[in-house]
């Protein structure tokens, strides 16, 4: 794929589109009952459900096995990394090029860096990746330089062209956001949504980072769908032919997932919930395209 540094591109003149990805991390300990699926089985199920790629965090020792499994299933690859230094991103960029990954996600630094240190690290990591032609999207994530909206606002003052992998569930927990009215959440999150180049799908109630949303029709799930749709509208307004917006259900295993107190396993069927999140992402895209096309 042809690469740009601010968003994913496929090098064609095709209309901008949504790409459904899945997180390999979110397939750990699945199914809920019974032996864990093999890597090949995970890839097969992901492909059969219409996902086009896997987002992975890979060690050099395990990368060939995953690359071979993805190739066999016909899945694309995206890579995550957690850079504390510029050299961490240098190694991740080399891995991305070695494995033909489409883009990098960066959970950058930690929440205890000064504003100046955070901005410098983000700038340097993005510049290094850009020089190598690899898009790097900074993930909104607790425990990093984007831990809170306040910290993210300050980072944007220093790095206004920053692009995100937006996982707004982290902000709901970090800020203890409550309620399901769209407007207050939208006004808070709009600076991030305007700069979103990929989306992680997870729903938080402001107390737990990951909750079961049933069939997705409830007010909390619909709130998140509307927030994702707004990010997609902003992305579409700037989109060019060949641009791709990855949307990735990312429901983590325990301890993200809530478990029975008696130790009998997860309360939710995480695989089925991933498919509900996928459906909500598609619903958000349909809404966004209607808005932009009207």
mmCIF file of C-alpha atoms in Angstrom:
data_model
loop_
_atom_site.group_PDB
_atom_site.id
_atom_site.type_symbol
_atom_site.label_atom_id
_atom_site.label_comp_id
_atom_site.label_asym_id
_atom_site.label_seq_id
_atom_site.Cartn_x
_atom_site.Cartn_y
_atom_site.Cartn_z
ATOM 1 C CA UNK A 1 0.000 0.000 0.000
ATOM 2 C CA UNK A 2 1.085 3.566 -0.640
ATOM 3 C CA UNK A 3 1.640 5.377 2.599
ATOM 4 C CA UNK A 4 1.160 8.924 3.811
ATOM 5 C CA UNK A 5 2.119 10.141 7.224
ATOM 6 C CA UNK A 6 -1.194 11.607 8.377
ATOM 7 C CA UNK A 7 -3.592 8.848 7.286
ATOM 8 C CA UNK A 8 -3.653 5.434 5.658
ATOM 9 C CA UNK A 9 -3.779 5.362 1.843
ATOM 10 C CA UNK A 10 -4.020 2.459 -0.585
ATOM 11 C CA UNK A 11 -2.459 4.229 -3.569
ATOM 12 C CA UNK A 12 -5.610 4.061 -5.720
ATOM 13 C CA UNK A 13 -8.230 6.534 -6.889
ATOM 14 C CA UNK A 14 -10.967 4.645 -5.067
ATOM 15 C CA UNK A 15 -13.435 6.595 -2.906
ATOM 16 C CA UNK A 16 -12.423 7.028 0.751
ATOM 17 C CA UNK A 17 -13.580 4.056 2.754
ATOM 18 C CA UNK A 18 -13.850 2.423 6.160
ATOM 19 C CA UNK A 19 -11.657 -0.607 6.847
ATOM 20 C CA UNK A 20 -12.669 -3.032 9.578
ATOM 21 C CA UNK A 21 -9.743 -4.342 11.579
ATOM 22 C CA UNK A 22 -9.555 -6.476 14.704
ATOM 23 C CA UNK A 23 -7.044 -6.422 17.542
ATOM 24 C CA UNK A 24 -5.053 -9.614 18.083
ATOM 25 C CA UNK A 25 -4.866 -8.694 21.790
ATOM 26 C CA UNK A 26 -8.670 -8.749 21.908
ATOM 27 C CA UNK A 27 -8.664 -12.405 20.803
ATOM 28 C CA UNK A 28 -6.673 -13.628 23.818
ATOM 29 C CA UNK A 29 -8.500 -16.310 25.870
ATOM 30 C CA UNK A 30 -11.278 -16.730 23.296
ATOM 31 C CA UNK A 31 -13.649 -18.473 23.189
ATOM 32 C CA UNK A 32 -15.070 -17.820 26.628
ATOM 33 C CA UNK A 33 -15.658 -21.542 27.158
ATOM 34 C CA UNK A 34 -13.278 -24.167 25.867
ATOM 35 C CA UNK A 35 -9.683 -24.250 24.609
ATOM 36 C CA UNK A 36 -8.288 -21.018 23.203
ATOM 37 C CA UNK A 37 -8.448 -20.704 19.431
ATOM 38 C CA UNK A 38 -5.177 -21.203 17.606
ATOM 39 C CA UNK A 39 -3.663 -18.248 15.773
ATOM 40 C CA UNK A 40 -4.852 -19.735 12.478
ATOM 41 C CA UNK A 41 -8.391 -20.134 13.843
ATOM 42 C CA UNK A 42 -8.421 -16.550 15.125
ATOM 43 C CA UNK A 43 -7.360 -15.283 11.707
ATOM 44 C CA UNK A 44 -9.932 -17.460 9.954
ATOM 45 C CA UNK A 45 -12.798 -16.219 12.143
ATOM 46 C CA UNK A 46 -11.738 -12.591 11.793
ATOM 47 C CA UNK A 47 -11.578 -12.918 8.010
ATOM 48 C CA UNK A 48 -14.947 -14.681 7.796
ATOM 49 C CA UNK A 49 -16.614 -11.862 9.733
ATOM 50 C CA UNK A 50 -15.475 -9.283 7.194
ATOM 51 C CA UNK A 51 -12.437 -7.823 8.942
ATOM 52 C CA UNK A 52 -9.559 -6.940 6.619
ATOM 53 C CA UNK A 53 -6.650 -6.562 9.040
ATOM 54 C CA UNK A 54 -5.240 -7.378 12.457
ATOM 55 C CA UNK A 55 -3.628 -4.847 14.784
ATOM 56 C CA UNK A 56 -0.778 -6.559 16.606
ATOM 57 C CA UNK A 57 1.946 -5.926 19.145
ATOM 58 C CA UNK A 58 4.765 -8.236 18.091
ATOM 59 C CA UNK A 59 8.142 -9.270 19.402
ATOM 60 C CA UNK A 60 10.875 -10.099 16.888
ATOM 61 C CA UNK A 61 10.666 -13.720 18.061
ATOM 62 C CA UNK A 62 6.957 -14.069 17.272
ATOM 63 C CA UNK A 63 6.609 -11.847 14.235
ATOM 64 C CA UNK A 64 7.166 -14.476 11.521
ATOM 65 C CA UNK A 65 4.428 -16.758 12.872
ATOM 66 C CA UNK A 66 1.931 -13.913 12.852
ATOM 67 C CA UNK A 67 2.985 -12.602 9.435
ATOM 68 C CA UNK A 68 2.634 -16.115 7.962
ATOM 69 C CA UNK A 69 -0.811 -16.575 9.542
ATOM 70 C CA UNK A 70 -2.000 -13.228 8.218
ATOM 71 C CA UNK A 71 -0.720 -14.012 4.739
ATOM 72 C CA UNK A 72 -2.492 -17.377 4.776
ATOM 73 C CA UNK A 73 -5.780 -15.744 5.828
ATOM 74 C CA UNK A 74 -5.419 -12.764 3.487
ATOM 75 C CA UNK A 75 -5.299 -10.161 6.260
ATOM 76 C CA UNK A 76 -3.381 -6.882 6.404
ATOM 77 C CA UNK A 77 -1.213 -5.895 9.385
ATOM 78 C CA UNK A 78 -0.965 -2.839 11.621
ATOM 79 C CA UNK A 79 1.487 -2.585 14.502
ATOM 80 C CA UNK A 80 1.312 -1.072 17.956
ATOM 81 C CA UNK A 81 4.233 0.080 20.068
ATOM 82 C CA UNK A 82 4.858 1.997 23.287
ATOM 83 C CA UNK A 83 7.734 4.417 22.726
ATOM 84 C CA UNK A 84 9.475 5.857 25.747
ATOM 85 C CA UNK A 85 12.437 6.908 23.610
ATOM 86 C CA UNK A 86 13.030 7.741 19.974
ATOM 87 C CA UNK A 87 14.900 4.459 19.601
ATOM 88 C CA UNK A 88 11.707 2.554 20.509
ATOM 89 C CA UNK A 89 10.001 4.094 17.481
ATOM 90 C CA UNK A 90 13.077 3.494 15.340
ATOM 91 C CA UNK A 91 12.817 -0.229 16.102
ATOM 92 C CA UNK A 92 9.035 -0.228 15.511
ATOM 93 C CA UNK A 93 9.426 1.509 12.153
ATOM 94 C CA UNK A 94 12.026 -1.050 11.118
ATOM 95 C CA UNK A 95 9.641 -3.838 12.123
ATOM 96 C CA UNK A 96 6.764 -2.192 10.237
ATOM 97 C CA UNK A 97 8.844 -2.021 7.072
ATOM 98 C CA UNK A 98 10.158 -5.555 7.543
ATOM 99 C CA UNK A 99 6.636 -6.965 7.917
ATOM 100 C CA UNK A 100 4.920 -4.654 5.408
ATOM 101 C CA UNK A 101 2.636 -3.194 8.073
ATOM 102 C CA UNK A 102 0.251 -0.457 6.975
ATOM 103 C CA UNK A 103 0.722 1.912 9.915
ATOM 104 C CA UNK A 104 1.974 2.252 13.481
ATOM 105 C CA UNK A 105 0.002 3.082 16.598
ATOM 106 C CA UNK A 106 1.973 4.769 19.359
ATOM 107 C CA UNK A 107 1.038 4.726 23.043
ATOM 108 C CA UNK A 108 3.593 7.406 23.750
ATOM 109 C CA UNK A 109 5.533 7.850 26.984
ATOM 110 C CA UNK A 110 3.722 8.072 30.286
ATOM 111 C CA UNK A 111 1.543 10.519 32.159
ATOM 112 C CA UNK A 112 4.468 11.899 34.185
ATOM 113 C CA UNK A 113 6.389 13.499 31.342
ATOM 114 C CA UNK A 114 6.388 17.283 31.361
ATOM 115 C CA UNK A 115 4.473 19.013 28.606
ATOM 116 C CA UNK A 116 7.751 19.926 26.924
ATOM 117 C CA UNK A 117 9.101 16.365 27.144
ATOM 118 C CA UNK A 118 5.845 14.931 25.812
ATOM 119 C CA UNK A 119 5.732 17.296 22.842
ATOM 120 C CA UNK A 120 9.382 16.651 21.973
ATOM 121 C CA UNK A 121 8.965 12.863 22.094
ATOM 122 C CA UNK A 122 5.788 12.963 19.986
ATOM 123 C CA UNK A 123 7.362 15.289 17.404
ATOM 124 C CA UNK A 124 10.535 13.234 17.110
ATOM 125 C CA UNK A 125 8.762 9.878 16.841
ATOM 126 C CA UNK A 126 6.352 11.144 14.195
ATOM 127 C CA UNK A 127 9.156 12.784 12.204
ATOM 128 C CA UNK A 128 11.226 9.607 12.243
ATOM 129 C CA UNK A 129 8.270 7.525 11.032
ATOM 130 C CA UNK A 130 7.352 10.115 8.386
ATOM 131 C CA UNK A 131 10.887 10.106 7.020
ATOM 132 C CA UNK A 132 10.482 6.358 6.454
ATOM 133 C CA UNK A 133 6.999 6.720 4.925
ATOM 134 C CA UNK A 134 5.186 4.991 7.790
ATOM 135 C CA UNK A 135 2.041 6.618 9.221
ATOM 136 C CA UNK A 136 2.194 6.873 13.001
ATOM 137 C CA UNK A 137 -1.020 7.664 14.880
ATOM 138 C CA UNK A 138 -0.786 8.571 18.574
ATOM 139 C CA UNK A 139 -3.309 6.572 20.569
ATOM 140 C CA UNK A 140 -5.472 8.281 23.170
ATOM 141 C CA UNK A 141 -4.711 6.058 26.134
ATOM 142 C CA UNK A 142 -4.455 6.191 29.897
ATOM 143 C CA UNK A 143 -0.950 6.060 31.306
ATOM 144 C CA UNK A 144 0.545 7.938 28.341
ATOM 145 C CA UNK A 145 1.031 11.552 27.238
ATOM 146 C CA UNK A 146 -2.657 11.582 26.196
ATOM 147 C CA UNK A 147 -3.921 10.258 29.531
ATOM 148 C CA UNK A 148 -6.447 13.064 30.042
ATOM 149 C CA UNK A 149 -8.174 15.538 27.777
ATOM 150 C CA UNK A 150 -6.434 18.373 29.603
ATOM 151 C CA UNK A 151 -3.021 16.856 28.824
ATOM 152 C CA UNK A 152 -4.090 16.195 25.235
ATOM 153 C CA UNK A 153 -5.246 19.792 24.771
ATOM 154 C CA UNK A 154 -1.832 21.003 25.933
ATOM 155 C CA UNK A 155 -0.095 18.553 23.607
ATOM 156 C CA UNK A 156 -2.165 19.829 20.686
ATOM 157 C CA UNK A 157 -1.057 23.389 21.401
ATOM 158 C CA UNK A 158 2.533 22.254 20.886
ATOM 159 C CA UNK A 159 1.843 19.734 18.073
ATOM 160 C CA UNK A 160 -1.288 20.999 16.286
ATOM 161 C CA UNK A 161 -0.970 18.632 13.296
ATOM 162 C CA UNK A 162 -1.087 15.547 15.530
ATOM 163 C CA UNK A 163 -3.237 12.646 14.310
ATOM 164 C CA UNK A 164 -4.794 10.079 16.619
ATOM 165 C CA UNK A 165 -5.934 6.566 16.994
ATOM 166 C CA UNK A 166 -8.979 7.655 18.956
ATOM 167 C CA UNK A 167 -10.065 5.400 21.807
ATOM 168 C CA UNK A 168 -12.399 7.706 23.685
ATOM 169 C CA UNK A 169 -13.258 5.042 26.283
ATOM 170 C CA UNK A 170 -10.041 6.018 28.075
ATOM 171 C CA UNK A 171 -11.195 9.622 28.405
ATOM 172 C CA UNK A 172 -14.532 8.526 29.847
ATOM 173 C CA UNK A 173 -12.706 6.683 32.632
ATOM 174 C CA UNK A 174 -9.923 9.222 33.187
ATOM 175 C CA UNK A 175 -12.414 12.095 33.283
ATOM 176 C CA UNK A 176 -15.170 10.027 34.928
ATOM 177 C CA UNK A 177 -17.596 11.179 32.254
ATOM 178 C CA UNK A 178 -21.188 10.332 33.097
ATOM 179 C CA UNK A 179 -24.492 10.483 31.292
ATOM 180 C CA UNK A 180 -25.503 9.745 27.725
ATOM 181 C CA UNK A 181 -26.271 13.252 26.425
ATOM 182 C CA UNK A 182 -24.234 13.736 23.273
ATOM 183 C CA UNK A 183 -23.516 17.462 23.390
ATOM 184 C CA UNK A 184 -21.276 17.746 26.491
ATOM 185 C CA UNK A 185 -19.179 14.758 25.405
ATOM 186 C CA UNK A 186 -18.963 15.967 21.823
ATOM 187 C CA UNK A 187 -17.806 19.453 22.810
ATOM 188 C CA UNK A 188 -15.084 17.994 25.043
ATOM 189 C CA UNK A 189 -13.872 15.453 22.519
ATOM 190 C CA UNK A 190 -14.120 17.438 19.287
ATOM 191 C CA UNK A 191 -10.430 18.511 19.206
ATOM 192 C CA UNK A 192 -9.514 14.802 19.196
ATOM 193 C CA UNK A 193 -12.270 13.706 16.828
ATOM 194 C CA UNK A 194 -11.176 16.320 14.282
ATOM 195 C CA UNK A 195 -7.693 14.780 14.185
ATOM 196 C CA UNK A 196 -8.654 11.097 14.115
ATOM 197 C CA UNK A 197 -6.983 8.814 11.564
ATOM 198 C CA UNK A 198 -8.097 5.505 13.060
ATOM 199 C CA UNK A 199 -10.607 4.457 15.714
ATOM 200 C CA UNK A 200 -10.584 1.861 18.476
ATOM 201 C CA UNK A 201 -14.073 0.668 19.326
ATOM 202 C CA UNK A 202 -14.740 0.148 23.016
ATOM 203 C CA UNK A 203 -17.576 1.494 25.176
ATOM 204 C CA UNK A 204 -17.045 2.823 28.709
ATOM 205 C CA UNK A 205 -19.620 3.974 31.245
ATOM 206 C CA UNK A 206 -17.178 6.363 32.922
ATOM 207 C CA UNK A 207 -16.419 3.907 35.728
ATOM 208 C CA UNK A 208 -15.342 0.769 33.831
ATOM 209 C CA UNK A 209 -13.319 1.115 30.653
ATOM 210 C CA UNK A 210 -15.146 -1.770 28.972
ATOM 211 C CA UNK A 211 -18.790 -2.703 29.421
ATOM 212 C CA UNK A 212 -21.199 -5.098 27.728
ATOM 213 C CA UNK A 213 -23.509 -3.194 25.360
ATOM 214 C CA UNK A 214 -25.947 -5.994 24.610
ATOM 215 C CA UNK A 215 -27.191 -5.671 21.048
ATOM 216 C CA UNK A 216 -25.867 -2.103 20.745
ATOM 217 C CA UNK A 217 -29.271 -0.419 20.792
ATOM 218 C CA UNK A 218 -28.991 1.100 24.274
ATOM 219 C CA UNK A 219 -28.258 4.783 24.955
ATOM 220 C CA UNK A 220 -24.625 4.305 25.994
ATOM 221 C CA UNK A 221 -23.701 2.298 22.902
ATOM 222 C CA UNK A 222 -25.547 4.774 20.705
ATOM 223 C CA UNK A 223 -23.672 7.668 22.346
ATOM 224 C CA UNK A 224 -20.357 6.103 21.368
ATOM 225 C CA UNK A 225 -21.665 5.361 17.891
ATOM 226 C CA UNK A 226 -22.504 9.054 17.496
ATOM 227 C CA UNK A 227 -19.032 10.090 18.693
ATOM 228 C CA UNK A 228 -17.402 7.708 16.216
ATOM 229 C CA UNK A 229 -19.683 9.056 13.492
ATOM 230 C CA UNK A 230 -18.562 12.617 14.247
ATOM 231 C CA UNK A 231 -14.902 11.560 13.949
ATOM 232 C CA UNK A 232 -15.763 9.941 10.614
ATOM 233 C CA UNK A 233 -17.528 13.093 9.395
ATOM 234 C CA UNK A 234 -14.421 15.155 10.242
ATOM 235 C CA UNK A 235 -12.214 12.587 8.485
ATOM 236 C CA UNK A 236 -14.423 12.508 5.385
ATOM 237 C CA UNK A 237 -14.355 16.296 5.032
ATOM 238 C CA UNK A 238 -10.576 16.073 4.503
ATOM 239 C CA UNK A 239 -10.476 12.715 2.706
ATOM 240 C CA UNK A 240 -8.934 12.183 -0.701
ATOM 241 C CA UNK A 241 -9.219 9.252 -3.143
ATOM 242 C CA UNK A 242 -7.532 6.155 -1.768
ATOM 243 C CA UNK A 243 -7.822 7.192 1.878
ATOM 244 C CA UNK A 244 -8.728 4.478 4.396
ATOM 245 C CA UNK A 245 -10.088 4.901 7.922
ATOM 246 C CA UNK A 246 -9.399 1.821 10.085
ATOM 247 C CA UNK A 247 -12.048 0.949 12.691
ATOM 248 C CA UNK A 248 -10.978 -1.686 15.209
ATOM 249 C CA UNK A 249 -13.070 -3.344 17.939
ATOM 250 C CA UNK A 250 -10.661 -3.630 20.848
ATOM 251 C CA UNK A 251 -12.265 -5.470 23.740
ATOM 252 C CA UNK A 252 -9.508 -6.595 26.049
ATOM 253 C CA UNK A 253 -9.217 -9.846 27.998
ATOM 254 C CA UNK A 254 -9.230 -9.822 31.818
ATOM 255 C CA UNK A 255 -8.484 -7.431 33.509
ATOM 256 C CA UNK A 256 -10.193 -5.186 30.941
ATOM 257 C CA UNK A 257 -12.993 -7.722 30.726
ATOM 258 C CA UNK A 258 -15.116 -8.086 33.865
ATOM 259 C CA UNK A 259 -15.026 -11.587 35.352
ATOM 260 C CA UNK A 260 -17.246 -13.579 37.699
ATOM 261 C CA UNK A 261 -16.227 -13.168 41.345
ATOM 262 C CA UNK A 262 -16.155 -16.969 41.697
ATOM 263 C CA UNK A 263 -13.459 -17.212 39.038
ATOM 264 C CA UNK A 264 -15.580 -18.986 36.417
ATOM 265 C CA UNK A 265 -14.630 -16.625 33.621
ATOM 266 C CA UNK A 266 -15.825 -13.491 31.842
ATOM 267 C CA UNK A 267 -19.328 -12.119 32.293
ATOM 268 C CA UNK A 268 -19.641 -11.247 28.592
ATOM 269 C CA UNK A 269 -19.111 -13.153 25.384
ATOM 270 C CA UNK A 270 -16.285 -10.941 24.162
ATOM 271 C CA UNK A 271 -16.285 -12.308 20.608
ATOM 272 C CA UNK A 272 -19.996 -11.619 20.154
ATOM 273 C CA UNK A 273 -19.515 -8.181 21.684
ATOM 274 C CA UNK A 274 -16.701 -7.482 19.179
ATOM 275 C CA UNK A 275 -19.192 -8.146 16.405
ATOM 276 C CA UNK A 276 -21.679 -5.744 18.009
ATOM 277 C CA UNK A 277 -18.947 -3.066 18.144
ATOM 278 C CA UNK A 278 -18.204 -3.795 14.475
ATOM 279 C CA UNK A 279 -21.893 -3.288 13.677
ATOM 280 C CA UNK A 280 -21.887 0.018 15.578
ATOM 281 C CA UNK A 281 -18.827 1.145 13.609
ATOM 282 C CA UNK A 282 -20.609 0.361 10.356
ATOM 283 C CA UNK A 283 -23.685 2.209 11.603
ATOM 284 C CA UNK A 284 -21.495 5.214 12.426
ATOM 285 C CA UNK A 285 -19.946 5.137 8.940
ATOM 286 C CA UNK A 286 -23.363 4.999 7.283
ATOM 287 C CA UNK A 287 -24.452 7.994 9.352
ATOM 288 C CA UNK A 288 -21.267 9.930 8.543
ATOM 289 C CA UNK A 289 -21.538 9.335 4.800
ATOM 290 C CA UNK A 290 -25.143 10.531 4.857
ATOM 291 C CA UNK A 291 -24.118 13.712 6.659
ATOM 292 C CA UNK A 292 -21.224 14.461 4.311
ATOM 293 C CA UNK A 293 -23.255 13.600 1.249
ATOM 294 C CA UNK A 294 -26.282 15.710 2.201
#
